[in-house]
PDB file of C-alpha atoms in Angstrom:
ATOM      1  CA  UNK A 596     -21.875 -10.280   1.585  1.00 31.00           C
ATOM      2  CA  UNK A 597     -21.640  -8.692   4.854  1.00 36.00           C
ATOM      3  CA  UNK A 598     -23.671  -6.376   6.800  1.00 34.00           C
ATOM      4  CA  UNK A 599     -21.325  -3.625   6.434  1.00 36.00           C
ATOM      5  CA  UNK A 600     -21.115  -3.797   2.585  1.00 37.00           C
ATOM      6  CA  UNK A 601     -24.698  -2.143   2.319  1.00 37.00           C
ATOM      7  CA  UNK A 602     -23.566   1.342   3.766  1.00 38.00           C
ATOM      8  CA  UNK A 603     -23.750   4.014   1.364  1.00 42.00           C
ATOM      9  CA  UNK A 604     -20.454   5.309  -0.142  1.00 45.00           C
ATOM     10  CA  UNK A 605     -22.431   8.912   1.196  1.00 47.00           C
ATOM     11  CA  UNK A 606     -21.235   8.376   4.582  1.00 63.00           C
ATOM     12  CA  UNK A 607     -17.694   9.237   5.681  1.00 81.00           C
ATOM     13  CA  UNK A 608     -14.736   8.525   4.795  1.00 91.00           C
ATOM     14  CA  UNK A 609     -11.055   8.888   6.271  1.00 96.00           C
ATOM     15  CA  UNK A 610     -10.091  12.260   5.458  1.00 95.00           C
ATOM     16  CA  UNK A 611      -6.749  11.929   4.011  1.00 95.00           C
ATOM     17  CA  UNK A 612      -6.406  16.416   4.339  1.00 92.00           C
ATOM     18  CA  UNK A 613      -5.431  15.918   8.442  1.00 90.00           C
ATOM     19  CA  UNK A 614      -3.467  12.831   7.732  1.00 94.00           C
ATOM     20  CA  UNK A 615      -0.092  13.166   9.753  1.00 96.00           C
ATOM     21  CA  UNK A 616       1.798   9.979   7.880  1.00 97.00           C
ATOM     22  CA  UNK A 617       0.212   8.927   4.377  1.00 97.00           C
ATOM     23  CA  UNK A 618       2.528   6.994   1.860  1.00 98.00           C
ATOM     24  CA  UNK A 619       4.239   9.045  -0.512  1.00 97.00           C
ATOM     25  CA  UNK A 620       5.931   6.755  -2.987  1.00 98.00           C
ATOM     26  CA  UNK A 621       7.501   3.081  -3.507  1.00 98.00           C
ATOM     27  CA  UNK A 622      10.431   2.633  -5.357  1.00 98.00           C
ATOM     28  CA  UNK A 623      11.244  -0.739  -6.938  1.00 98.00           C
ATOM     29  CA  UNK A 624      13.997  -2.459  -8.056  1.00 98.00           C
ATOM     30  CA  UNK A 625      13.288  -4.242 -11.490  1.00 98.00           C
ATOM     31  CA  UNK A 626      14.950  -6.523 -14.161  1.00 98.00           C
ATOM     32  CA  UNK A 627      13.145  -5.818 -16.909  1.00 98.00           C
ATOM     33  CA  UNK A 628      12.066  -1.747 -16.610  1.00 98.00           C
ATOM     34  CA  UNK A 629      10.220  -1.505 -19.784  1.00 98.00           C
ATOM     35  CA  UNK A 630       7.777  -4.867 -19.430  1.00 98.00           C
ATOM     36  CA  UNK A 631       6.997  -3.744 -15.457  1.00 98.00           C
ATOM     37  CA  UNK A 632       6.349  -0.183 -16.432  1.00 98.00           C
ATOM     38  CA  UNK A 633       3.680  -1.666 -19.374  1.00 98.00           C
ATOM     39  CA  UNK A 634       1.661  -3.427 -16.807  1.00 98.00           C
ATOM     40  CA  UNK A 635       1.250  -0.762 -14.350  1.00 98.00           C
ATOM     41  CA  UNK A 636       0.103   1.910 -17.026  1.00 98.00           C
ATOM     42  CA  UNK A 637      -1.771  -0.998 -18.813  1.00 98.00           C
ATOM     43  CA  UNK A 638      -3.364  -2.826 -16.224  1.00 98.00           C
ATOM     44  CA  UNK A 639      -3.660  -0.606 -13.143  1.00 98.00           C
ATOM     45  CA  UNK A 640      -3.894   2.909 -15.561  1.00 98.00           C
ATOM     46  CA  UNK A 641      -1.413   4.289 -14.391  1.00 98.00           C
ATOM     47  CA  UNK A 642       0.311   7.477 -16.324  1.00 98.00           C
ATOM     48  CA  UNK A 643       4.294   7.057 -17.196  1.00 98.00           C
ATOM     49  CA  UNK A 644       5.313  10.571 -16.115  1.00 98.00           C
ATOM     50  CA  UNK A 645       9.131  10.399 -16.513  1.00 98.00           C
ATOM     51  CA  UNK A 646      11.370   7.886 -18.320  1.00 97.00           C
ATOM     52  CA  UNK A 647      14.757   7.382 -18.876  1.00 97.00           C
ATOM     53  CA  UNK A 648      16.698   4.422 -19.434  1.00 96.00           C
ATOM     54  CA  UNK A 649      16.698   2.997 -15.803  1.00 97.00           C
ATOM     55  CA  UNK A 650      14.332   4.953 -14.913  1.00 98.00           C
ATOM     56  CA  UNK A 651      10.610   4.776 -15.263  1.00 98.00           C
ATOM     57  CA  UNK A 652       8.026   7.552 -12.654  1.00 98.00           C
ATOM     58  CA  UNK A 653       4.611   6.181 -12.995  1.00 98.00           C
ATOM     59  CA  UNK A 654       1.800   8.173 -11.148  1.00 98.00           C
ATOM     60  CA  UNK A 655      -1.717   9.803 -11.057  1.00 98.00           C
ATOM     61  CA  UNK A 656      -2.609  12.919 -12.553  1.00 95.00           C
ATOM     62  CA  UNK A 657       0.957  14.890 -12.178  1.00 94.00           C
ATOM     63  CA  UNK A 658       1.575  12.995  -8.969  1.00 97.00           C
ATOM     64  CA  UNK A 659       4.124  10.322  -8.697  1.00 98.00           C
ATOM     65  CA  UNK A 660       3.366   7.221  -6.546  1.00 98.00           C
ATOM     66  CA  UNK A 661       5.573   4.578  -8.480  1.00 98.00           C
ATOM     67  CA  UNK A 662       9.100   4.494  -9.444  1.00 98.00           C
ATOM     68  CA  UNK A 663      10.563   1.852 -11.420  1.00 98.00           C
ATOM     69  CA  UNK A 664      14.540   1.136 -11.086  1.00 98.00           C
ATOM     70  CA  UNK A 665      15.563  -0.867 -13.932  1.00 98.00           C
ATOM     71  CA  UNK A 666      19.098  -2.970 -13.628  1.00 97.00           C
ATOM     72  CA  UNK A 667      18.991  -6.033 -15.611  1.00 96.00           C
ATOM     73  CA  UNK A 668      21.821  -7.468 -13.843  1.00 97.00           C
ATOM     74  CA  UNK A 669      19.937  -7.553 -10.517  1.00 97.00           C
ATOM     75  CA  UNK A 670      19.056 -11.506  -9.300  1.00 96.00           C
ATOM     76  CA  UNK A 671      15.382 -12.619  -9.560  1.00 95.00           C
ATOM     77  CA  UNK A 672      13.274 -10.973  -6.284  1.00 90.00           C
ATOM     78  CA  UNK A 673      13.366 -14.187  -3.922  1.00 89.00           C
ATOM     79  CA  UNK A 674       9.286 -14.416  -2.355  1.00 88.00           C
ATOM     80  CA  UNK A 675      10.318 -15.375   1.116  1.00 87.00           C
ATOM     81  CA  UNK A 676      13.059 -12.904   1.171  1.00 90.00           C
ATOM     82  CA  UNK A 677      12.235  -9.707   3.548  1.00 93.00           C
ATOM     83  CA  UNK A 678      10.794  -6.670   2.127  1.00 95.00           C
ATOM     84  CA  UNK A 679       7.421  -6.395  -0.382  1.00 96.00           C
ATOM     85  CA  UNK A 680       4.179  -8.439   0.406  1.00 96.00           C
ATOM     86  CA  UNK A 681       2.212  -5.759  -1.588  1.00 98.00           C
ATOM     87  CA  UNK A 682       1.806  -2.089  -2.622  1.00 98.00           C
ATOM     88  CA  UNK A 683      -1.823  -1.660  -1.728  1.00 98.00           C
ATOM     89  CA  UNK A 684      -3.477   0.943  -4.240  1.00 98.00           C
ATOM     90  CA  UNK A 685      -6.145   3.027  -2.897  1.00 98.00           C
ATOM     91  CA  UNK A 686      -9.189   4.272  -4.919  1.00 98.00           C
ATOM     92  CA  UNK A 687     -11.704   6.809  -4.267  1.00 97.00           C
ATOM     93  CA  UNK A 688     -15.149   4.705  -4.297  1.00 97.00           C
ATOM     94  CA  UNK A 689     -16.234   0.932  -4.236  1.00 97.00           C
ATOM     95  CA  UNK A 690     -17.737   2.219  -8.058  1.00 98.00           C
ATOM     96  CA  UNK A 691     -13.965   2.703  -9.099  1.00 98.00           C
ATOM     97  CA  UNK A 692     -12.892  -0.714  -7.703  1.00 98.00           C
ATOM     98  CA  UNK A 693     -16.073  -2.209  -9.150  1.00 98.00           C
ATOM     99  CA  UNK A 694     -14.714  -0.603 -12.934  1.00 98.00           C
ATOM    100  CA  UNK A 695     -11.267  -2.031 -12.457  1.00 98.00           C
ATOM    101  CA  UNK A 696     -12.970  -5.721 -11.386  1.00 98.00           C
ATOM    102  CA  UNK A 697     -14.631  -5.240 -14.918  1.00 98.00           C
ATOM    103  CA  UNK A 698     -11.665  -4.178 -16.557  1.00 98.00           C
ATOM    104  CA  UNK A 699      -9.487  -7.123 -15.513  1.00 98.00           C
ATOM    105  CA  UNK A 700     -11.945  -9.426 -16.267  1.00 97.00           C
ATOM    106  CA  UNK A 701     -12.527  -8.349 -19.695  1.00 97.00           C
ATOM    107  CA  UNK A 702      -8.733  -8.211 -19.963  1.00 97.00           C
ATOM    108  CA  UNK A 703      -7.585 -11.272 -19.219  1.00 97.00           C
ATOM    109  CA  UNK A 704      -5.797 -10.250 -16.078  1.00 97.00           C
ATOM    110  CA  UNK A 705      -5.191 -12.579 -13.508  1.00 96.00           C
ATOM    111  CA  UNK A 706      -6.804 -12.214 -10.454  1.00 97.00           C
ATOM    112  CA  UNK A 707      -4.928 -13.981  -7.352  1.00 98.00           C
ATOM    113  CA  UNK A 708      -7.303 -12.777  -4.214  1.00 97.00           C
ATOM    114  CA  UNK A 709     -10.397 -11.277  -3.169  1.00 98.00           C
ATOM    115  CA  UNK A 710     -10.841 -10.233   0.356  1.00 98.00           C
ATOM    116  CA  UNK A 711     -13.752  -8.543   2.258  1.00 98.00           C
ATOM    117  CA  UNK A 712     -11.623  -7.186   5.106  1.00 97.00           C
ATOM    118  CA  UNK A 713     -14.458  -5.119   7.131  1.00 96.00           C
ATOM    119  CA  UNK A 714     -12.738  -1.987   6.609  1.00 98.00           C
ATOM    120  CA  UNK A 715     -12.204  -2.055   2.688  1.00 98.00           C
ATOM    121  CA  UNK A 716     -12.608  -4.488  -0.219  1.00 98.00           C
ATOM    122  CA  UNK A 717      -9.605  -5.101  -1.861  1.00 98.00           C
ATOM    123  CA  UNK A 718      -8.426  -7.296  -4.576  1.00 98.00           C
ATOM    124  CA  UNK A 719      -5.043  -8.950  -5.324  1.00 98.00           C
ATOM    125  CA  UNK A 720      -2.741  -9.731  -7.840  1.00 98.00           C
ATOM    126  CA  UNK A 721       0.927  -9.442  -9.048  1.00 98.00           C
ATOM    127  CA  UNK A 722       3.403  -7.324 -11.385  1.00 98.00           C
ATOM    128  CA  UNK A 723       5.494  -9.669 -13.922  1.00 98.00           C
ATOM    129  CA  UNK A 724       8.314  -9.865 -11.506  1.00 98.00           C
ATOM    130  CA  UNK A 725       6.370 -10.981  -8.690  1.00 97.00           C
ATOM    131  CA  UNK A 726       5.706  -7.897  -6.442  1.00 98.00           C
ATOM    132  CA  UNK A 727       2.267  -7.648  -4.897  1.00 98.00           C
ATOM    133  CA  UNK A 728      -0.304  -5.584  -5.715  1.00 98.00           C
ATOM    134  CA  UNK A 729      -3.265  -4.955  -3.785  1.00 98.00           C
ATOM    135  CA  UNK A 730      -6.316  -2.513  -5.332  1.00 98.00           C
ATOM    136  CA  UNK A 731      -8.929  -1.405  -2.359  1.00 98.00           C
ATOM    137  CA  UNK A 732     -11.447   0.722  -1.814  1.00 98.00           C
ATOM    138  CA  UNK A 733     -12.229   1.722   1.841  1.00 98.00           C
ATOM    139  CA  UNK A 734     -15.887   1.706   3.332  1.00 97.00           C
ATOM    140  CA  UNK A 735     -16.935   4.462   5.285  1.00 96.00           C
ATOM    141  CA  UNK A 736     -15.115   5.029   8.720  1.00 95.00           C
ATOM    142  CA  UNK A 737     -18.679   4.038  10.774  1.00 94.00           C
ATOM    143  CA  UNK A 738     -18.072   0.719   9.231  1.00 94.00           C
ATOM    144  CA  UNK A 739     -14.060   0.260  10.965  1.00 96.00           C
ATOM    145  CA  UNK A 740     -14.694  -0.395  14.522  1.00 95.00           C
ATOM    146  CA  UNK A 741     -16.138  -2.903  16.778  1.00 94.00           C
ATOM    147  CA  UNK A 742     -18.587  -2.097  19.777  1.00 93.00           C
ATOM    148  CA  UNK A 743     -15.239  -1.293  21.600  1.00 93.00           C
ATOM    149  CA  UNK A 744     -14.487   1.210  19.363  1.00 93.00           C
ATOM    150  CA  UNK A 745     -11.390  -0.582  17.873  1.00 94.00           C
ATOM    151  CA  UNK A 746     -10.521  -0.980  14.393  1.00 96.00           C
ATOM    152  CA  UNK A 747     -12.208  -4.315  13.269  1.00 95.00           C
ATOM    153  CA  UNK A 748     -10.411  -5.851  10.189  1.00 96.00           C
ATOM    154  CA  UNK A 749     -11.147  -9.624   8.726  1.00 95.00           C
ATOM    155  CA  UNK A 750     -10.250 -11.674   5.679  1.00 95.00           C
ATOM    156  CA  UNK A 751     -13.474 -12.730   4.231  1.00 97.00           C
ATOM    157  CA  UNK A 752     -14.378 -14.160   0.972  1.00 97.00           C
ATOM    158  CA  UNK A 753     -15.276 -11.246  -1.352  1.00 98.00           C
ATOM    159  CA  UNK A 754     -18.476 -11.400  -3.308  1.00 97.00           C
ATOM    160  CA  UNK A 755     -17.424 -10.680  -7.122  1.00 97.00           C
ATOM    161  CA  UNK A 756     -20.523 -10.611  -8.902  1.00 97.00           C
ATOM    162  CA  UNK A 757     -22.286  -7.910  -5.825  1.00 97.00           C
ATOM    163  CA  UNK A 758     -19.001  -6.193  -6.628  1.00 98.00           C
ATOM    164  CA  UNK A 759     -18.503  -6.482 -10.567  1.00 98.00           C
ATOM    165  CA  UNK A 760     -22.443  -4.980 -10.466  1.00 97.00           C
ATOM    166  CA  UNK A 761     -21.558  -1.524  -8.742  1.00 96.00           C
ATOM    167  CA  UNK A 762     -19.608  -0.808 -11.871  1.00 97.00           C
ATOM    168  CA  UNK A 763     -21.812   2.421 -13.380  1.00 95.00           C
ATOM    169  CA  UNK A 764     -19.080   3.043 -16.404  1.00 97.00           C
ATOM    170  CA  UNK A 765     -16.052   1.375 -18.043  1.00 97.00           C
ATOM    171  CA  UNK A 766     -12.546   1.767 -16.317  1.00 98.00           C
ATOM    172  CA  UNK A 767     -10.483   5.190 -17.742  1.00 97.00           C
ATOM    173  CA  UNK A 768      -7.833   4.823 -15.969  1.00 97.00           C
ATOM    174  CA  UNK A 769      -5.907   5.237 -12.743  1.00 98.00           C
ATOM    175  CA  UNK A 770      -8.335   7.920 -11.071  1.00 98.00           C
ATOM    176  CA  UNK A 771      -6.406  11.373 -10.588  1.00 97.00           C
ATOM    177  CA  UNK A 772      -7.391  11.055  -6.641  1.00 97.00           C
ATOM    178  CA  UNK A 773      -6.101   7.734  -6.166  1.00 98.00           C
ATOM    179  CA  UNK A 774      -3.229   7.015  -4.564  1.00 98.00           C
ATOM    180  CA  UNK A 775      -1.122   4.303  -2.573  1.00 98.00           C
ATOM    181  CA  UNK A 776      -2.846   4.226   0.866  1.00 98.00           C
ATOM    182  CA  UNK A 777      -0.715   1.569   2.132  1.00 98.00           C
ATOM    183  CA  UNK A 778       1.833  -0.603   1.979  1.00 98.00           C
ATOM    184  CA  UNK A 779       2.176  -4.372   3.718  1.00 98.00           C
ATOM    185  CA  UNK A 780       5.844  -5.937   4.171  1.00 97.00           C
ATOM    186  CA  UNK A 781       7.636  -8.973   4.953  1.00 95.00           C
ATOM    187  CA  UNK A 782       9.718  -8.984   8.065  1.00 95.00           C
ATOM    188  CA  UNK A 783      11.161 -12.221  10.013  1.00 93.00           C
ATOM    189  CA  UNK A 784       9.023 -11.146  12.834  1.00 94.00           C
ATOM    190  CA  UNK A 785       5.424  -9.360  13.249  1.00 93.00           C
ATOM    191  CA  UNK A 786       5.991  -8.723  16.445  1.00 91.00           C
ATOM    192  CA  UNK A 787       9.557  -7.493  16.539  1.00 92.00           C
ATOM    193  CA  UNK A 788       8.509  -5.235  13.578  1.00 95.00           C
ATOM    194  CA  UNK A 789       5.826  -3.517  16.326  1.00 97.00           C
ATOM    195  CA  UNK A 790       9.368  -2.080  18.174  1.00 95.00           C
ATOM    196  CA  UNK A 791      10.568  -0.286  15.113  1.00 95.00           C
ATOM    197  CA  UNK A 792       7.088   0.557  13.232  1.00 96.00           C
ATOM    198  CA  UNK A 793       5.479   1.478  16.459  1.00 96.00           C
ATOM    199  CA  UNK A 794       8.236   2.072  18.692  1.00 93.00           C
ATOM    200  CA  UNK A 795      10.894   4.044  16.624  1.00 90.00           C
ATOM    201  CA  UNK A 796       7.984   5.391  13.939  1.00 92.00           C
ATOM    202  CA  UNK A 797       5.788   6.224  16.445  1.00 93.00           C
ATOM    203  CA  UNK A 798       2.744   4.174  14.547  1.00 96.00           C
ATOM    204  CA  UNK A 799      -0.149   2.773  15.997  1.00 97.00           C
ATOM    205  CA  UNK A 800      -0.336  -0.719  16.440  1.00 97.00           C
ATOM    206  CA  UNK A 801      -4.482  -0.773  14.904  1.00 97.00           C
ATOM    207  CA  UNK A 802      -4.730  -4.452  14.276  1.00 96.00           C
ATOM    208  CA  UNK A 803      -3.200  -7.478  14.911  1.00 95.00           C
ATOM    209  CA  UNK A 804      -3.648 -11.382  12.818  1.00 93.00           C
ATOM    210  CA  UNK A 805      -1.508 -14.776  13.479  1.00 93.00           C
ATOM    211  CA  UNK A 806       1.869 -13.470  12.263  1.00 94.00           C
ATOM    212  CA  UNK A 807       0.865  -9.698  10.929  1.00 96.00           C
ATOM    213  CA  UNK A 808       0.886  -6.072  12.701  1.00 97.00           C
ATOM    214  CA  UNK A 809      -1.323  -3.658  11.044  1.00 98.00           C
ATOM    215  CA  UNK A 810       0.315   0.451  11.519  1.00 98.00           C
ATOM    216  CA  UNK A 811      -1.512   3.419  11.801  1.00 97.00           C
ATOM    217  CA  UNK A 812      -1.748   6.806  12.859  1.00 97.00           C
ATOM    218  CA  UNK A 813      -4.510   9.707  12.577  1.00 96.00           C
ATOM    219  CA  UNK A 814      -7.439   6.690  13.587  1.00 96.00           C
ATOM    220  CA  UNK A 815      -6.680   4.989   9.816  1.00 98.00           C
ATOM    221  CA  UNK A 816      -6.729   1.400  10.050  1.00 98.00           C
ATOM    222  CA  UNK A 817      -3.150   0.886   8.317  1.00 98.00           C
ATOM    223  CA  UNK A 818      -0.740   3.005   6.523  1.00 98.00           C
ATOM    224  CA  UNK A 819       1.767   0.153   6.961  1.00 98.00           C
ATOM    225  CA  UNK A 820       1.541  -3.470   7.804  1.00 98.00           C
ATOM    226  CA  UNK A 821       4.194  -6.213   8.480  1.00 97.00           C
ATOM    227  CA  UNK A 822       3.872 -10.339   8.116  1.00 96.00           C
ATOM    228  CA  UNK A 823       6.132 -13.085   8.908  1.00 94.00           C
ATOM    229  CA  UNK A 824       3.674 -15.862   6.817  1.00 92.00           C
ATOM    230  CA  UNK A 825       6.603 -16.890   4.420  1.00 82.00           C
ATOM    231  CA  UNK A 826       9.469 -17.998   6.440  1.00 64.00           C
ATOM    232  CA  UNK A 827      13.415 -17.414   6.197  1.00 63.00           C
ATOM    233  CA  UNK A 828      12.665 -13.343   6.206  1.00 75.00           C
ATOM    234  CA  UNK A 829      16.150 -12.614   7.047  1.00 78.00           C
ATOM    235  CA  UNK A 830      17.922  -9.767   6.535  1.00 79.00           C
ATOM    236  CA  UNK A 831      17.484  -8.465   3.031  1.00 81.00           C
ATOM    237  CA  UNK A 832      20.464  -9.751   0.308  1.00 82.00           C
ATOM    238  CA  UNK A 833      21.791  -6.911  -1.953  1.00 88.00           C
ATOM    239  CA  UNK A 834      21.609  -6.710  -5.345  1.00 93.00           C
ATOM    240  CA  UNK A 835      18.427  -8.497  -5.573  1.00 94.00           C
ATOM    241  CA  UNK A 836      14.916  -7.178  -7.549  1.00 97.00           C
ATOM    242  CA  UNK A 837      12.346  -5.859  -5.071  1.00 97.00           C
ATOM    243  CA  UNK A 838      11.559  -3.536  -2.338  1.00 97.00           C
ATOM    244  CA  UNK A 839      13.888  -0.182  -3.130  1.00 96.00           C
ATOM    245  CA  UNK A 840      12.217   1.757  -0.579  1.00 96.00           C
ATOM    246  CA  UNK A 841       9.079   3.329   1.021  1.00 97.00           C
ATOM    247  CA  UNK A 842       8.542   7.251   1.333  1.00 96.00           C
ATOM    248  CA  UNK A 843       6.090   8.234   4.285  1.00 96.00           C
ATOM    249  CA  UNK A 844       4.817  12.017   4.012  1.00 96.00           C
ATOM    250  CA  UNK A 845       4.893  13.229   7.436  1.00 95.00           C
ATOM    251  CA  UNK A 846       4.384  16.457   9.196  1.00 94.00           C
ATOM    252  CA  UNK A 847       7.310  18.191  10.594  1.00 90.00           C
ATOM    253  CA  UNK A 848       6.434  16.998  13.866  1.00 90.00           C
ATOM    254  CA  UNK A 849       6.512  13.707  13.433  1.00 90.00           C
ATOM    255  CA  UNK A 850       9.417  14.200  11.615  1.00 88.00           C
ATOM    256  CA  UNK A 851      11.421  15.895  14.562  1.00 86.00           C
ATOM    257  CA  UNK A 852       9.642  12.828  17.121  1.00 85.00           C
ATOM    258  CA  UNK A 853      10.915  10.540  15.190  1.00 87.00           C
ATOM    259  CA  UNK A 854      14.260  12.123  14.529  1.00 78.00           C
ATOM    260  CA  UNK A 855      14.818  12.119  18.596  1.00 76.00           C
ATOM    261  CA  UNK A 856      13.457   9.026  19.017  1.00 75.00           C
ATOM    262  CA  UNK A 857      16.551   7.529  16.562  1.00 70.00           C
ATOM    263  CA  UNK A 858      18.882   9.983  17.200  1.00 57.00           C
ATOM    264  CA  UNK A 859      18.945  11.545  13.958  1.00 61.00           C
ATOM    265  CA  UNK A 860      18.045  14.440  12.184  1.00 56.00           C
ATOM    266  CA  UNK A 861      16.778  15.534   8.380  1.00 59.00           C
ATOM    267  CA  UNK A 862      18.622  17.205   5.757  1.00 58.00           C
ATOM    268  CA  UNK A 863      16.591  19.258   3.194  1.00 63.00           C
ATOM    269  CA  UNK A 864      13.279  17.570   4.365  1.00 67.00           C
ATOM    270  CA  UNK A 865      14.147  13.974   4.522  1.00 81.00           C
ATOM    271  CA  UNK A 866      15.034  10.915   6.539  1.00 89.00           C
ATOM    272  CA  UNK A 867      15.998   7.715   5.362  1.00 90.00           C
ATOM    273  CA  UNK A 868      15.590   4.720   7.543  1.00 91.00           C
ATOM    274  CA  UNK A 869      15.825   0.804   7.393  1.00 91.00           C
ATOM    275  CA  UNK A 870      13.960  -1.282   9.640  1.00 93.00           C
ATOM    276  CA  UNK A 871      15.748  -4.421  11.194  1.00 92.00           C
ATOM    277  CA  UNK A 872      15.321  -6.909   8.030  1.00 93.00           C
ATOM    278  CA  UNK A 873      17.290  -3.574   5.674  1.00 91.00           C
ATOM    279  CA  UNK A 874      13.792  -2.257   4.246  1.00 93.00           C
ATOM    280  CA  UNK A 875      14.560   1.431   3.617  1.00 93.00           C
ATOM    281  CA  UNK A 876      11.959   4.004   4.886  1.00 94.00           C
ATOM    282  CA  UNK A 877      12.022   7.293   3.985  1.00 93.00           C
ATOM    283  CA  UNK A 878      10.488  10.381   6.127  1.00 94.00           C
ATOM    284  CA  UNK A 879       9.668  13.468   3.910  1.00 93.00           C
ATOM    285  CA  UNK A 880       8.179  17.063   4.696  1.00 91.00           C
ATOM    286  CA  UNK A 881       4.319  16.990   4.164  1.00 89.00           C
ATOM    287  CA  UNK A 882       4.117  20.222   1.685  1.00 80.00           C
ATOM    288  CA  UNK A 883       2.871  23.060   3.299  1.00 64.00           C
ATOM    289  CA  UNK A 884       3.573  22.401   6.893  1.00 46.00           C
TER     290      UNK A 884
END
């Protein structure tokens, strides 16, 4: 295990209050609506708070973070197609992401990566229609930066068992102050995503890997991230499961920025966007600002 995995979960952590751009919701597209919603609630815990029949709102406590589309004449979601590498679910302590780790085990669920990535642990897996799923816990901000002072990310191997022992109770459940705290995509090119995530968005470029940009603003080490590590990301087809869209909770100023920057504005506290591969980004209001 590494050095940093040691530090206390006392010390601080990214304080999500001051947070210009946090993700607000994903949207997916799915074939079967009924079997996708079951594994979220099932698996991850999360609560069904709305349901119709194409529609499925799946969420923490009273707030939404997943919406299910459901269209069963929608093609298969194609894995080197642009748009979803994984929705990365964000929980409050390494004790939380220890539970789940227990959970899944003792539930059969399959497990497809473990990563120690400096800045968070964070294991990964897959919804029964093939979109990615990450489930992370951060370590404390001390632990994010090199002797530079930049954000300092890796993909090391995770140690399970250290992990699976932090657990101090069983899993109940998505906790009420979790939510998605970011999201990775496929584009057909990392770099060329920097001009529209950075450039047009306004993001931070925090981190960069062979083929992957890592976005952030307020000093977090990614809110967004974009690969190209699947080829023939081209622009995305239509009427295909997958990616619907991405909402980003901004505050009005970087709402207005960004609205100059692309020459347009927002109606009734929201933007939509797509990127240059047709992933659809949506700016809305932070409350309160």
């Amino acid at each position: 295990m590494s050095e940093t995995a040691t530090i206390t979960e006392e010390e601080e952590g990214f304080d999500w209050s001051l947070a210009s751009v946090r993700i607000g919701g994903v949207t997916l597209n799915v074939c079967d609506m009924n079997r996708v919603a079951d594994f979220y609630a099932s698996v991850l815990g999360l609560q069904v708070l709305s349901s119709t029949n194409d529609r499925t709102v799946l969420g923490a406590g009273d707030t939404p973070l997943l919406t299910l589309v459901g269209d069963g004449a929608l093609k298969p979601r194609d894995p080197s197609a642009a748009g979803l590498f994984h929705t990365a679910f964000l929980l409050p302590s390494r004790a939380h992401l220890a539970r789940w780790l227990v959970h899944a085990a003792e539930s059969g669920v399959r497990i497809e990566g473990a990563s120690d990535h400096k800045v968070s642990e964070a294991l990964y897996l897959s919804d029964p229609e093939g979109n990615g799923i990450e489930i992370y816990a951060d370590r404390p901000t001390t632990a994010w930066h090199d002797a530079d002072g930049a954000i300092a990310m890796a993909t090391d191997p995770l140690d399970l068992e250290a992990l699976a022992a932090h657990a101090d109770r069983p899993w109940a459940g998505f906790p009420a102050d979790g939510f998605i705290g970011h999201v990775h995509l496929q584009v057909g090119d990392a770099r060329a995503a920097e001009s529209f995530y950075a450039g047009m968005l306004g993001l931070e470029v925090m981190a960069r890997y062979p083929g992957a940009s890592f976005f952030g603003a307020d000093g977090y080490h990614h809110q967004l991230a974009a690969n190209h590590w699947r080829s023939g990301a081209g622009q995305r087809p239509e009427g295909q499961a997958g990616l619907a869209e991405i909402a980003l909770v901004v505050t009005p100023d970087v709402h207005d920025r960004v609205g100059r920057t692309v020459g347009v504005g927002h109606v009734e506290g929201r933007t939509v966007l797509e990127d240059p591969w047709g992933t659809r980004i949506a700016l809305v209001d932070k409350a309160g600002d």
